[in-house]
């Protein structure tokens, strides 16, 4: 055993099982009892590769579960696709925009604009095409090293037609 989870109201059973698990070298989690647990389990909102963990430190597991339910209803699974889209372009963006500050501005524009809307609406091909074009536009607008101190990044291009992100 490596991990032992206990979820019972029987005090005697908890004590015996916990002692046996500890003697076997296992870490023990007793549901709703952080003081006698070796670890706690957060509530997880999984929008892979985007993962959000919610923990109350064992103080109120029900509150953690309630917050998880609220976040799950607010964050559609499409955000996982958006994160994967960004991941696929990180190398190209880093090569085209060597300044960390400019990359941050670039990604903020992407996430707040029509590229993200297209990805969230499920139009991955359009999002990829617009993202590739946007990288090129920003790279072309990049000045020589001497002029960089006064340069500000271009505003993200807005396609003439873009799908709307799903509401709700």
Short mmCIF file of C-alpha atoms in Angstrom, two decimals:
data_model
loop_
_atom_site.label_atom_id
_atom_site.label_comp_id
_atom_site.label_asym_id
_atom_site.label_seq_id
_atom_site.Cartn_x
_atom_site.Cartn_y
_atom_site.Cartn_z
CA UNK A 1 0.00 0.00 0.00
CA UNK A 2 1.09 3.52 -0.71
CA UNK A 3 -2.12 5.43 -0.03
CA UNK A 4 -5.07 4.63 2.19
CA UNK A 5 -8.41 6.45 2.05
CA UNK A 6 -10.82 6.06 4.96
CA UNK A 7 -14.42 7.24 4.77
CA UNK A 8 -16.46 5.91 7.65
CA UNK A 9 -18.10 7.19 10.79
CA UNK A 10 -16.90 4.22 12.89
CA UNK A 11 -14.17 5.55 15.17
CA UNK A 12 -12.84 2.09 16.05
CA UNK A 13 -12.58 1.11 12.39
CA UNK A 14 -10.80 4.37 11.57
CA UNK A 15 -8.26 3.86 14.36
CA UNK A 16 -7.55 0.20 13.49
CA UNK A 17 -7.36 0.76 9.74
CA UNK A 18 -5.25 3.90 10.09
CA UNK A 19 -2.81 2.08 12.41
CA UNK A 20 -2.54 -0.88 10.00
CA UNK A 21 -1.99 1.39 7.01
CA UNK A 22 0.64 3.47 8.84
CA UNK A 23 2.42 0.27 9.95
CA UNK A 24 2.54 -0.79 6.29
CA UNK A 25 4.11 2.57 5.38
CA UNK A 26 1.06 4.04 3.67
CA UNK A 27 -0.05 7.66 3.78
CA UNK A 28 -3.56 7.98 5.16
CA UNK A 29 -6.45 10.31 4.31
CA UNK A 30 -9.43 10.22 6.63
CA UNK A 31 -12.42 11.90 5.00
CA UNK A 32 -13.37 15.18 6.71
CA UNK A 33 -10.62 14.80 9.32
CA UNK A 34 -7.51 16.74 8.30
CA UNK A 35 -5.93 16.48 11.76
CA UNK A 36 -5.51 12.70 11.48
CA UNK A 37 -4.74 12.73 7.73
CA UNK A 38 -1.29 12.68 6.18
CA UNK A 39 -2.59 14.48 3.09
CA UNK A 40 -5.73 16.14 1.79
CA UNK A 41 -7.44 15.81 -1.58
CA UNK A 42 -8.36 19.00 -3.42
CA UNK A 43 -11.42 19.26 -5.62
CA UNK A 44 -10.28 19.31 -9.25
CA UNK A 45 -11.77 21.09 -12.25
CA UNK A 46 -10.18 19.29 -15.21
CA UNK A 47 -10.16 21.07 -18.56
CA UNK A 48 -6.99 19.33 -19.63
CA UNK A 49 -4.40 20.62 -20.00
CA UNK A 50 -5.92 23.37 -17.84
CA UNK A 51 -6.40 22.02 -14.31
CA UNK A 52 -7.74 24.00 -11.36
CA UNK A 53 -7.38 22.65 -7.82
CA UNK A 54 -9.55 23.91 -4.97
CA UNK A 55 -8.61 23.17 -1.38
CA UNK A 56 -9.88 24.36 1.95
CA UNK A 57 -7.02 22.61 3.75
CA UNK A 58 -9.55 20.16 5.10
CA UNK A 59 -11.50 22.91 6.86
CA UNK A 60 -14.62 22.47 4.72
CA UNK A 61 -14.61 19.80 2.01
CA UNK A 62 -18.23 20.63 1.19
CA UNK A 63 -17.26 24.24 0.42
CA UNK A 64 -14.53 22.95 -1.88
CA UNK A 65 -17.02 20.73 -3.72
CA UNK A 66 -19.49 23.62 -4.03
CA UNK A 67 -16.84 25.91 -5.49
CA UNK A 68 -15.79 23.13 -7.86
CA UNK A 69 -19.36 22.81 -9.13
CA UNK A 70 -19.61 26.56 -9.69
CA UNK A 71 -16.29 26.72 -11.55
CA UNK A 72 -17.21 23.72 -13.70
CA UNK A 73 -20.37 25.50 -14.83
CA UNK A 74 -18.44 28.73 -15.53
CA UNK A 75 -15.46 27.23 -17.37
CA UNK A 76 -16.48 25.21 -20.42
CA UNK A 77 -14.34 22.32 -21.63
CA UNK A 78 -13.43 24.47 -24.63
CA UNK A 79 -10.83 26.18 -22.45
CA UNK A 80 -8.80 22.98 -22.64
CA UNK A 81 -8.78 23.30 -26.44
CA UNK A 82 -7.73 26.93 -26.12
CA UNK A 83 -4.83 25.96 -23.84
CA UNK A 84 -3.76 23.26 -26.31
CA UNK A 85 -3.89 25.77 -29.17
CA UNK A 86 -1.62 28.13 -27.24
CA UNK A 87 0.73 25.30 -26.34
CA UNK A 88 1.12 24.37 -29.99
CA UNK A 89 2.22 27.89 -30.88
CA UNK A 90 4.45 28.75 -27.89
CA UNK A 91 7.67 27.84 -29.68
CA UNK A 92 6.80 29.89 -32.75
CA UNK A 93 5.84 32.88 -30.62
CA UNK A 94 9.05 32.65 -28.58
CA UNK A 95 11.15 32.51 -31.75
CA UNK A 96 9.28 35.40 -33.40
CA UNK A 97 9.01 37.60 -30.31
CA UNK A 98 12.13 37.25 -28.13
CA UNK A 99 11.00 39.81 -25.52
CA UNK A 100 9.06 38.31 -22.63
CA UNK A 101 7.11 41.54 -22.21
CA UNK A 102 6.07 41.59 -25.86
CA UNK A 103 5.12 37.89 -25.75
CA UNK A 104 2.94 38.56 -22.71
CA UNK A 105 1.20 41.44 -24.56
CA UNK A 106 0.78 39.21 -27.60
CA UNK A 107 -0.81 36.37 -25.62
CA UNK A 108 -3.08 38.77 -23.69
CA UNK A 109 -4.34 40.12 -27.01
CA UNK A 110 -4.90 36.60 -28.31
CA UNK A 111 -6.82 35.53 -25.19
CA UNK A 112 -9.00 38.64 -25.17
CA UNK A 113 -9.83 38.67 -28.86
CA UNK A 114 -11.31 36.85 -31.82
CA UNK A 115 -8.65 34.13 -31.94
CA UNK A 116 -9.73 32.87 -28.52
CA UNK A 117 -13.38 33.33 -29.51
CA UNK A 118 -12.84 31.12 -32.57
CA UNK A 119 -11.09 28.43 -30.51
CA UNK A 120 -13.79 28.49 -27.82
CA UNK A 121 -16.49 28.23 -30.47
CA UNK A 122 -14.84 25.09 -31.81
CA UNK A 123 -13.46 26.68 -34.97
CA UNK A 124 -9.91 25.43 -34.42
CA UNK A 125 -8.84 25.78 -38.07
CA UNK A 126 -9.76 29.46 -38.13
CA UNK A 127 -8.13 30.05 -34.75
CA UNK A 128 -4.90 28.39 -35.93
CA UNK A 129 -4.85 30.34 -39.18
CA UNK A 130 -5.49 33.67 -37.46
CA UNK A 131 -2.93 32.88 -34.77
CA UNK A 132 -0.25 32.03 -37.35
CA UNK A 133 -1.01 35.28 -39.21
CA UNK A 134 -0.93 37.26 -35.98
CA UNK A 135 2.50 35.87 -35.07
CA UNK A 136 3.82 36.92 -38.48
CA UNK A 137 2.30 40.39 -38.17
CA UNK A 138 3.83 40.97 -34.76
CA UNK A 139 7.20 39.61 -35.91
CA UNK A 140 7.19 41.90 -38.98
CA UNK A 141 6.37 44.92 -36.84
CA UNK A 142 9.28 44.19 -34.50
CA UNK A 143 11.87 47.00 -34.77
CA UNK A 144 15.63 46.80 -34.80
CA UNK A 145 17.35 46.33 -31.39
CA UNK A 146 18.19 50.09 -31.18
CA UNK A 147 14.56 51.18 -31.59
CA UNK A 148 13.07 48.69 -29.13
CA UNK A 149 13.06 51.02 -26.14
CA UNK A 150 10.36 53.20 -27.70
CA UNK A 151 8.46 50.50 -29.55
CA UNK A 152 5.08 49.27 -28.40
CA UNK A 153 3.60 46.10 -29.77
CA UNK A 154 0.94 46.30 -32.45
CA UNK A 155 -2.66 45.81 -31.49
CA UNK A 156 -3.96 42.36 -32.39
CA UNK A 157 -5.52 42.15 -35.84
CA UNK A 158 -9.24 41.60 -35.81
CA UNK A 159 -10.54 39.31 -38.56
CA UNK A 160 -13.48 40.70 -40.48
CA UNK A 161 -15.65 37.80 -39.39
CA UNK A 162 -15.20 35.74 -36.29
CA UNK A 163 -17.46 33.25 -34.59
CA UNK A 164 -18.75 34.18 -31.19
CA UNK A 165 -17.74 32.23 -28.13
CA UNK A 166 -20.50 30.14 -26.65
CA UNK A 167 -22.38 31.91 -23.92
CA UNK A 168 -23.14 30.61 -20.48
#
